[in-house]
PDB file of C-alpha atoms in Angstrom:
ATOM      1  CA  MET D1010      -0.038   0.204  -0.145  1.00 52.00           C
ATOM      2  CA  PHE D1011       1.002   3.502   0.559  1.00 64.00           C
ATOM      3  CA  GLY D1012       4.418   4.337   2.102  1.00 62.00           C
ATOM      4  CA  THR D1013       4.655   6.242   5.408  1.00 59.00           C
ATOM      5  CA  ASP D1014       3.150   9.546   5.359  1.00 66.00           C
ATOM      6  CA  ARG D1015       4.311  12.452   7.670  1.00 63.00           C
ATOM      7  CA  SER D1016       0.763  14.030   8.275  1.00 58.00           C
ATOM      8  CA  THR D1017       1.185  14.356  11.854  1.00 42.00           C
ATOM      9  CA  GLN D1018       4.120  16.371  11.079  1.00 44.00           C
ATOM     10  CA  SER D1019       2.832  19.080   8.706  1.00 48.00           C
ATOM     11  CA  SER D1020      -0.377  19.635   6.208  1.00 52.00           C
ATOM     12  CA  PRO D1021      -2.385  22.144   8.449  1.00 55.00           C
ATOM     13  CA  GLU D1022      -6.101  22.523   7.745  1.00 58.00           C
ATOM     14  CA  ASN D1023      -5.929  25.786   5.595  1.00 56.00           C
ATOM     15  CA  THR D1024      -3.704  23.916   3.422  1.00 73.00           C
ATOM     16  CA  ARG D1025      -5.981  21.226   2.504  1.00 88.00           C
ATOM     17  CA  SER D1026      -7.695  22.748  -0.519  1.00 94.00           C
ATOM     18  CA  LEU D1027      -8.167  21.365  -4.088  1.00 96.00           C
ATOM     19  CA  ARG D1028      -8.607  24.905  -5.706  1.00 94.00           C
ATOM     20  CA  GLY D1029      -5.092  24.525  -7.505  1.00 95.00           C
ATOM     21  CA  ILE D1030      -5.892  21.102  -8.969  1.00 96.00           C
ATOM     22  CA  ARG D1031      -6.291  21.995 -12.821  1.00 95.00           C
ATOM     23  CA  ILE D1032      -8.935  19.578 -13.838  1.00 95.00           C
ATOM     24  CA  LEU D1033     -11.022  20.758 -11.038  1.00 96.00           C
ATOM     25  CA  ALA D1034     -10.503  24.349 -11.926  1.00 94.00           C
ATOM     26  CA  ASP D1035     -14.201  25.095 -12.788  1.00 94.00           C
ATOM     27  CA  VAL D1036     -15.824  23.048  -9.999  1.00 94.00           C
ATOM     28  CA  GLU D1037     -17.910  25.180  -7.514  1.00 94.00           C
ATOM     29  CA  PRO D1038     -16.022  26.175  -4.290  1.00 94.00           C
ATOM     30  CA  ARG D1039     -18.846  24.646  -2.092  1.00 94.00           C
ATOM     31  CA  GLU D1040     -18.242  21.112  -3.973  1.00 93.00           C
ATOM     32  CA  LEU D1041     -14.612  21.528  -3.903  1.00 95.00           C
ATOM     33  CA  THR D1042     -14.828  21.867  -0.058  1.00 95.00           C
ATOM     34  CA  LEU D1043     -16.953  18.774   0.044  1.00 94.00           C
ATOM     35  CA  LEU D1044     -14.637  17.024  -2.261  1.00 95.00           C
ATOM     36  CA  ALA D1045     -11.504  18.161   0.055  1.00 96.00           C
ATOM     37  CA  ALA D1046     -13.198  16.623   3.309  1.00 96.00           C
ATOM     38  CA  GLU D1047     -13.711  13.178   1.616  1.00 96.00           C
ATOM     39  CA  CYS D1048      -9.930  13.029   0.728  1.00 96.00           C
ATOM     40  CA  ASP D1049      -7.346  11.242   2.496  1.00 96.00           C
ATOM     41  CA  TRP D1050      -4.531  13.745   2.823  1.00 97.00           C
ATOM     42  CA  ARG D1051      -0.920  12.716   3.312  1.00 96.00           C
ATOM     43  CA  SER D1052       2.415  14.701   3.391  1.00 96.00           C
ATOM     44  CA  TYR D1053       5.839  13.167   2.322  1.00 97.00           C
ATOM     45  CA  ALA D1054       9.372  14.601   2.650  1.00 96.00           C
ATOM     46  CA  ARG D1055      11.753  14.605  -0.520  1.00 93.00           C
ATOM     47  CA  ASN D1056      12.504  11.417  -1.728  1.00 91.00           C
ATOM     48  CA  ASP D1057      10.075   9.418   0.426  1.00 95.00           C
ATOM     49  CA  ILE D1058       8.314   6.472  -1.354  1.00 93.00           C
ATOM     50  CA  ILE D1059       4.854   7.039  -1.535  1.00 93.00           C
ATOM     51  CA  PHE D1060       4.167   3.495  -2.846  1.00 88.00           C
ATOM     52  CA  SER D1061       6.175   0.917  -4.970  1.00 85.00           C
ATOM     53  CA  ALA D1062       5.528  -1.585  -7.638  1.00 76.00           C
ATOM     54  CA  GLY D1063       3.831  -4.942  -6.209  1.00 65.00           C
ATOM     55  CA  GLN D1064       2.117  -2.741  -3.321  1.00 65.00           C
ATOM     56  CA  GLY D1065      -1.260  -2.419  -5.267  1.00 56.00           C
ATOM     57  CA  GLY D1066      -0.331   0.673  -7.192  1.00 52.00           C
ATOM     58  CA  THR D1067      -2.752   3.653  -6.457  1.00 57.00           C
ATOM     59  CA  ARG D1068      -4.925   1.213  -4.228  1.00 64.00           C
ATOM     60  CA  GLY D1069      -8.138   2.523  -6.030  1.00 79.00           C
ATOM     61  CA  ASP D1070      -7.608   6.319  -5.366  1.00 90.00           C
ATOM     62  CA  VAL D1071      -7.142   9.201  -7.527  1.00 94.00           C
ATOM     63  CA  VAL D1072      -4.204  11.087  -6.250  1.00 95.00           C
ATOM     64  CA  PHE D1073      -4.187  14.921  -6.583  1.00 97.00           C
ATOM     65  CA  VAL D1074      -0.745  16.575  -6.142  1.00 97.00           C
ATOM     66  CA  VAL D1075      -1.674  19.563  -3.902  1.00 97.00           C
ATOM     67  CA  GLN D1076       1.955  20.625  -3.269  1.00 96.00           C
ATOM     68  CA  GLY D1077       5.333  19.560  -4.139  1.00 96.00           C
ATOM     69  CA  ALA D1078       5.875  16.889  -7.164  1.00 94.00           C
ATOM     70  CA  VAL D1079       5.920  13.127  -7.716  1.00 95.00           C
ATOM     71  CA  ARG D1080       7.732  11.100  -9.879  1.00 91.00           C
ATOM     72  CA  LEU D1081       6.062   8.079 -11.342  1.00 90.00           C
ATOM     73  CA  ALA D1082       8.156   5.128 -12.471  1.00 86.00           C
ATOM     74  CA  ARG D1083       6.843   2.168 -14.621  1.00 83.00           C
ATOM     75  CA  PRO D1084       8.725  -0.459 -16.491  1.00 80.00           C
ATOM     76  CA  THR D1085       8.189  -0.665 -20.187  1.00 74.00           C
ATOM     77  CA  GLY D1086       8.928  -3.525 -22.271  1.00 63.00           C
ATOM     78  CA  THR D1087      11.202  -6.268 -21.578  1.00 59.00           C
ATOM     79  CA  ALA D1088      14.661  -4.609 -22.289  1.00 60.00           C
ATOM     80  CA  GLY D1089      14.699  -2.908 -18.597  1.00 61.00           C
ATOM     81  CA  ARG D1090      13.595   0.398 -19.677  1.00 69.00           C
ATOM     82  CA  ILE D1091      11.999   2.794 -16.967  1.00 75.00           C
ATOM     83  CA  SER D1092       9.889   5.349 -17.988  1.00 77.00           C
ATOM     84  CA  TYR D1093       9.619   8.508 -15.687  1.00 80.00           C
ATOM     85  CA  VAL D1094       6.799  10.926 -15.426  1.00 85.00           C
ATOM     86  CA  ASP D1095       6.897  14.024 -13.032  1.00 89.00           C
ATOM     87  CA  VAL D1096       3.492  15.008 -11.762  1.00 92.00           C
ATOM     88  CA  PHE D1097       3.682  18.467 -10.466  1.00 93.00           C
ATOM     89  CA  ALA D1098       1.475  20.563  -8.112  1.00 95.00           C
ATOM     90  CA  GLY D1099      -1.924  20.989  -9.560  1.00 95.00           C
ATOM     91  CA  GLY D1100      -1.723  17.645 -11.229  1.00 95.00           C
ATOM     92  CA  GLN D1101      -3.208  14.198 -10.682  1.00 94.00           C
ATOM     93  CA  PHE D1102      -2.731  10.490 -11.336  1.00 93.00           C
ATOM     94  CA  GLY D1103      -4.357   7.236 -10.687  1.00 90.00           C
ATOM     95  CA  GLU D1104      -7.568   7.915 -12.667  1.00 89.00           C
ATOM     96  CA  THR D1105      -6.942   5.360 -15.327  1.00 84.00           C
ATOM     97  CA  GLY D1106      -8.064   2.660 -13.065  1.00 79.00           C
ATOM     98  CA  ILE D1107     -11.603   3.929 -13.925  1.00 79.00           C
ATOM     99  CA  LEU D1108     -10.944   2.939 -17.505  1.00 76.00           C
ATOM    100  CA  GLY D1109      -9.664  -0.660 -16.411  1.00 75.00           C
ATOM    101  CA  LEU D1110      -6.005   0.118 -16.526  1.00 75.00           C
ATOM    102  CA  ASP D1111      -3.636  -1.621 -13.970  1.00 72.00           C
ATOM    103  CA  ASP D1112      -1.182   0.463 -12.080  1.00 71.00           C
ATOM    104  CA  GLY D1113       0.183  -2.125 -10.216  1.00 70.00           C
ATOM    105  CA  ASP D1114       3.566  -1.971 -11.455  1.00 80.00           C
ATOM    106  CA  LEU D1115       3.742   1.761 -10.531  1.00 86.00           C
ATOM    107  CA  THR D1116       6.159   3.357  -8.052  1.00 89.00           C
ATOM    108  CA  ALA D1117       5.712   6.884  -6.967  1.00 93.00           C
ATOM    109  CA  ILE D1118       8.299   9.048  -5.075  1.00 93.00           C
ATOM    110  CA  ALA D1119       7.976  12.393  -3.750  1.00 95.00           C
ATOM    111  CA  ARG D1120      10.641  14.466  -5.484  1.00 92.00           C
ATOM    112  CA  GLU D1121      10.489  17.328  -2.871  1.00 93.00           C
ATOM    113  CA  ASP D1122       8.282  17.757   0.114  1.00 96.00           C
ATOM    114  CA  THR D1123       4.930  16.984  -0.927  1.00 97.00           C
ATOM    115  CA  LEU D1124       1.251  17.040  -0.066  1.00 97.00           C
ATOM    116  CA  ILE D1125      -1.207  14.628  -1.839  1.00 97.00           C
ATOM    117  CA  ALA D1126      -5.111  14.082  -1.614  1.00 97.00           C
ATOM    118  CA  LEU D1127      -6.619  10.764  -2.227  1.00 96.00           C
ATOM    119  CA  LEU D1128     -10.012  10.720  -3.678  1.00 95.00           C
ATOM    120  CA  PRO D1129     -11.754   6.998  -3.967  1.00 93.00           C
ATOM    121  CA  GLU D1130     -12.292   6.197  -7.595  1.00 91.00           C
ATOM    122  CA  ALA D1131     -15.800   5.521  -6.973  1.00 91.00           C
ATOM    123  CA  ARG D1132     -16.319   9.016  -5.830  1.00 93.00           C
ATOM    124  CA  PHE D1133     -14.034  10.546  -8.442  1.00 93.00           C
ATOM    125  CA  SER D1134     -16.277   8.444 -11.301  1.00 92.00           C
ATOM    126  CA  GLU D1135     -19.216  10.028  -9.724  1.00 93.00           C
ATOM    127  CA  LEU D1136     -17.921  13.437 -10.321  1.00 93.00           C
ATOM    128  CA  LEU D1137     -16.979  12.736 -13.922  1.00 92.00           C
ATOM    129  CA  SER D1138     -20.811  12.007 -14.487  1.00 91.00           C
ATOM    130  CA  HIS D1139     -22.188  15.129 -13.140  1.00 90.00           C
ATOM    131  CA  GLN D1140     -19.345  17.493 -13.581  1.00 93.00           C
ATOM    132  CA  GLU D1141     -18.923  17.994 -17.311  1.00 93.00           C
ATOM    133  CA  SER D1142     -16.047  20.163 -16.983  1.00 94.00           C
ATOM    134  CA  VAL D1143     -13.994  17.840 -14.925  1.00 94.00           C
ATOM    135  CA  SER D1144     -14.559  15.254 -17.808  1.00 92.00           C
ATOM    136  CA  ARG D1145     -13.782  17.813 -20.593  1.00 93.00           C
ATOM    137  CA  ALA D1146     -10.556  18.945 -19.010  1.00 92.00           C
ATOM    138  CA  LEU D1147      -9.297  15.395 -18.282  1.00 91.00           C
ATOM    139  CA  LEU D1148     -10.187  14.383 -22.100  1.00 91.00           C
ATOM    140  CA  LEU D1149      -8.339  17.645 -23.029  1.00 90.00           C
ATOM    141  CA  GLN D1150      -5.571  16.544 -20.704  1.00 88.00           C
ATOM    142  CA  TYR D1151      -5.356  13.169 -22.469  1.00 86.00           C
ATOM    143  CA  ALA D1152      -5.362  14.789 -26.071  1.00 88.00           C
ATOM    144  CA  LYS D1153      -2.451  16.862 -25.459  1.00 84.00           C
ATOM    145  CA  MET D1154      -0.541  14.016 -23.909  1.00 80.00           C
ATOM    146  CA  LEU D1155      -1.184  11.817 -26.895  1.00 81.00           C
ATOM    147  CA  ARG D1156      -0.349  14.446 -29.314  1.00 80.00           C
ATOM    148  CA  SER D1157       2.788  15.224 -27.648  1.00 71.00           C
ATOM    149  CA  ARG D1158       3.796  11.404 -27.667  1.00 68.00           C
ATOM    150  CA  GLU D1159       3.147  11.226 -31.303  1.00 68.00           C
ATOM    151  CA  ALA D1160       5.096  14.021 -32.210  1.00 64.00           C
ATOM    152  CA  ALA D1161       8.071  12.365 -30.179  1.00 57.00           C
ATOM    153  CA  ALA D1162       7.723   9.123 -31.855  1.00 56.00           C
ATOM    154  CA  GLY D1163       7.352  10.894 -35.405  1.00 57.00           C
ATOM    155  CA  ALA D1164      10.904  12.435 -34.586  1.00 53.00           C
ATOM    156  CA  ALA D1165      12.386   9.542 -33.505  1.00 51.00           C
ATOM    157  CA  SER D1166      11.305   7.457 -36.317  1.00 52.00           C
ATOM    158  CA  GLU D1167      12.854   9.900 -38.618  1.00 55.00           C
ATOM    159  CA  ALA D1168      16.084  10.006 -36.992  1.00 52.00           C
ATOM    160  CA  GLN D1169      16.300   6.234 -36.720  1.00 55.00           C
ATOM    161  CA  PRO D1170      17.038   5.055 -40.290  1.00 56.00           C
ATOM    162  CA  GLY D1171      20.805   4.766 -41.262  1.00 61.00           C
ATOM    163  CA  ALA D1172      21.589   5.620 -37.760  1.00 70.00           C
ATOM    164  CA  THR D1173      25.130   4.819 -36.703  1.00 79.00           C
ATOM    165  CA  GLY D1174      25.895   2.387 -33.818  1.00 79.00           C
ATOM    166  CA  ALA D1175      26.962   5.303 -31.615  1.00 82.00           C
ATOM    167  CA  GLN D1176      23.699   7.355 -32.620  1.00 83.00           C
ATOM    168  CA  ARG D1177      21.595   4.045 -31.357  1.00 81.00           C
ATOM    169  CA  VAL D1178      23.588   4.243 -28.329  1.00 83.00           C
ATOM    170  CA  TYR D1179      22.710   7.942 -27.661  1.00 85.00           C
ATOM    171  CA  ALA D1180      19.029   7.353 -28.313  1.00 82.00           C
ATOM    172  CA  GLU D1181      19.130   4.569 -25.992  1.00 81.00           C
ATOM    173  CA  LEU D1182      21.134   6.641 -23.099  1.00 82.00           C
ATOM    174  CA  LEU D1183      18.559   9.402 -23.649  1.00 80.00           C
ATOM    175  CA  ALA D1184      15.555   6.758 -23.291  1.00 77.00           C
ATOM    176  CA  LEU D1185      17.036   5.693 -20.138  1.00 78.00           C
ATOM    177  CA  ALA D1186      17.776   8.798 -18.709  1.00 79.00           C
ATOM    178  CA  GLU D1187      15.869  10.947 -16.170  1.00 78.00           C
ATOM    179  CA  PRO D1188      15.927  14.537 -14.972  1.00 76.00           C
ATOM    180  CA  ARG D1189      18.058  15.232 -12.018  1.00 75.00           C
ATOM    181  CA  ALA D1190      16.187  16.006  -8.594  1.00 71.00           C
ATOM    182  CA  GLN D1191      14.624  19.534  -8.418  1.00 66.00           C
ATOM    183  CA  GLY D1192      17.212  21.879  -6.768  1.00 69.00           C
ATOM    184  CA  ASP D1193      20.233  20.232  -8.176  1.00 72.00           C
ATOM    185  CA  ALA D1194      22.513  22.914  -9.544  1.00 72.00           C
ATOM    186  CA  ARG D1195      23.855  20.831 -12.030  1.00 76.00           C
ATOM    187  CA  GLY D1196      20.453  20.285 -13.997  1.00 72.00           C
ATOM    188  CA  GLY D1197      20.504  18.188 -17.056  1.00 77.00           C
ATOM    189  CA  LEU D1198      19.667  14.383 -17.129  1.00 80.00           C
ATOM    190  CA  ILE D1199      21.122  11.448 -15.479  1.00 82.00           C
ATOM    191  CA  VAL D1200      21.103   7.677 -16.111  1.00 80.00           C
ATOM    192  CA  PRO D1201      20.959   6.389 -12.774  1.00 76.00           C
ATOM    193  CA  ARG D1202      21.121   2.424 -13.793  1.00 76.00           C
ATOM    194  CA  LEU D1203      23.497   2.053 -16.685  1.00 81.00           C
ATOM    195  CA  PRO D1204      23.037  -1.322 -18.301  1.00 82.00           C
ATOM    196  CA  ARG D1205      26.604  -3.220 -18.836  1.00 83.00           C
ATOM    197  CA  HIS D1206      28.104  -2.235 -22.166  1.00 86.00           C
ATOM    198  CA  ARG D1207      27.521  -5.968 -23.555  1.00 83.00           C
ATOM    199  CA  GLU D1208      23.930  -5.787 -22.802  1.00 81.00           C
ATOM    200  CA  LEU D1209      23.459  -2.410 -24.395  1.00 83.00           C
ATOM    201  CA  ALA D1210      25.494  -3.814 -27.402  1.00 83.00           C
ATOM    202  CA  ASP D1211      23.079  -6.706 -27.869  1.00 78.00           C
ATOM    203  CA  ARG D1212      20.213  -4.748 -27.325  1.00 76.00           C
ATOM    204  CA  LEU D1213      21.402  -2.306 -30.057  1.00 79.00           C
ATOM    205  CA  SER D1214      22.925  -4.700 -32.550  1.00 79.00           C
ATOM    206  CA  THR D1215      26.766  -3.087 -32.370  1.00 84.00           C
ATOM    207  CA  THR D1216      29.751  -3.940 -30.318  1.00 86.00           C
ATOM    208  CA  GLU D1217      30.964  -3.273 -26.959  1.00 86.00           C
ATOM    209  CA  GLU D1218      33.646  -1.086 -28.655  1.00 87.00           C
ATOM    210  CA  VAL D1219      31.326   1.057 -30.037  1.00 87.00           C
ATOM    211  CA  VAL D1220      29.115   1.390 -26.926  1.00 87.00           C
ATOM    212  CA  ALA D1221      32.277   2.159 -24.823  1.00 89.00           C
ATOM    213  CA  GLY D1222      33.450   4.763 -27.339  1.00 88.00           C
ATOM    214  CA  ALA D1223      30.112   6.351 -27.083  1.00 86.00           C
ATOM    215  CA  ILE D1224      29.539   6.611 -23.497  1.00 84.00           C
TER     216      ILE D1224
END
């Protein structure tokens, strides 16, 4: 289930508001107050594990990120890749369970001191059924995400034909990279779990020498 929260140390009542959640922007204040009262409020320090893969994912809750930021990590494919998505204050995750998508392989980590509000999926589903603005905002969010992924996939496919071994290594390293922690003055990306040279060479149909040179 969820990791140990620090609710007793922070999260005063006056911070427990859903006004900053983007998909709820057009919900009436009274309705927002009622929703906030139905939420399970939890606070986490930077790098705390909110939940990890195999613990049941989001446990049937929609998670609103009220303050801070949450990094979501999920394995993709069979090549050991992990995809990362950062959800910042005002965003949400976990609602895909309503669509029948399993989030059991999802890990969530607080990127900084973070306050989240957990709303049961059944209550969120009810909200979607009678709040057209929330449904519309959610669909718009998904449409933007899909368009962004299509654009990225198109750019990648254009770059792949005729790519050298070194270029394939660069592309793979970018796929494995994740942003440094917020506040890290060095910025940029980092590959925290670099595969062995032989593994990369086999995966990319090249040699260990090419991999070593590219790295």
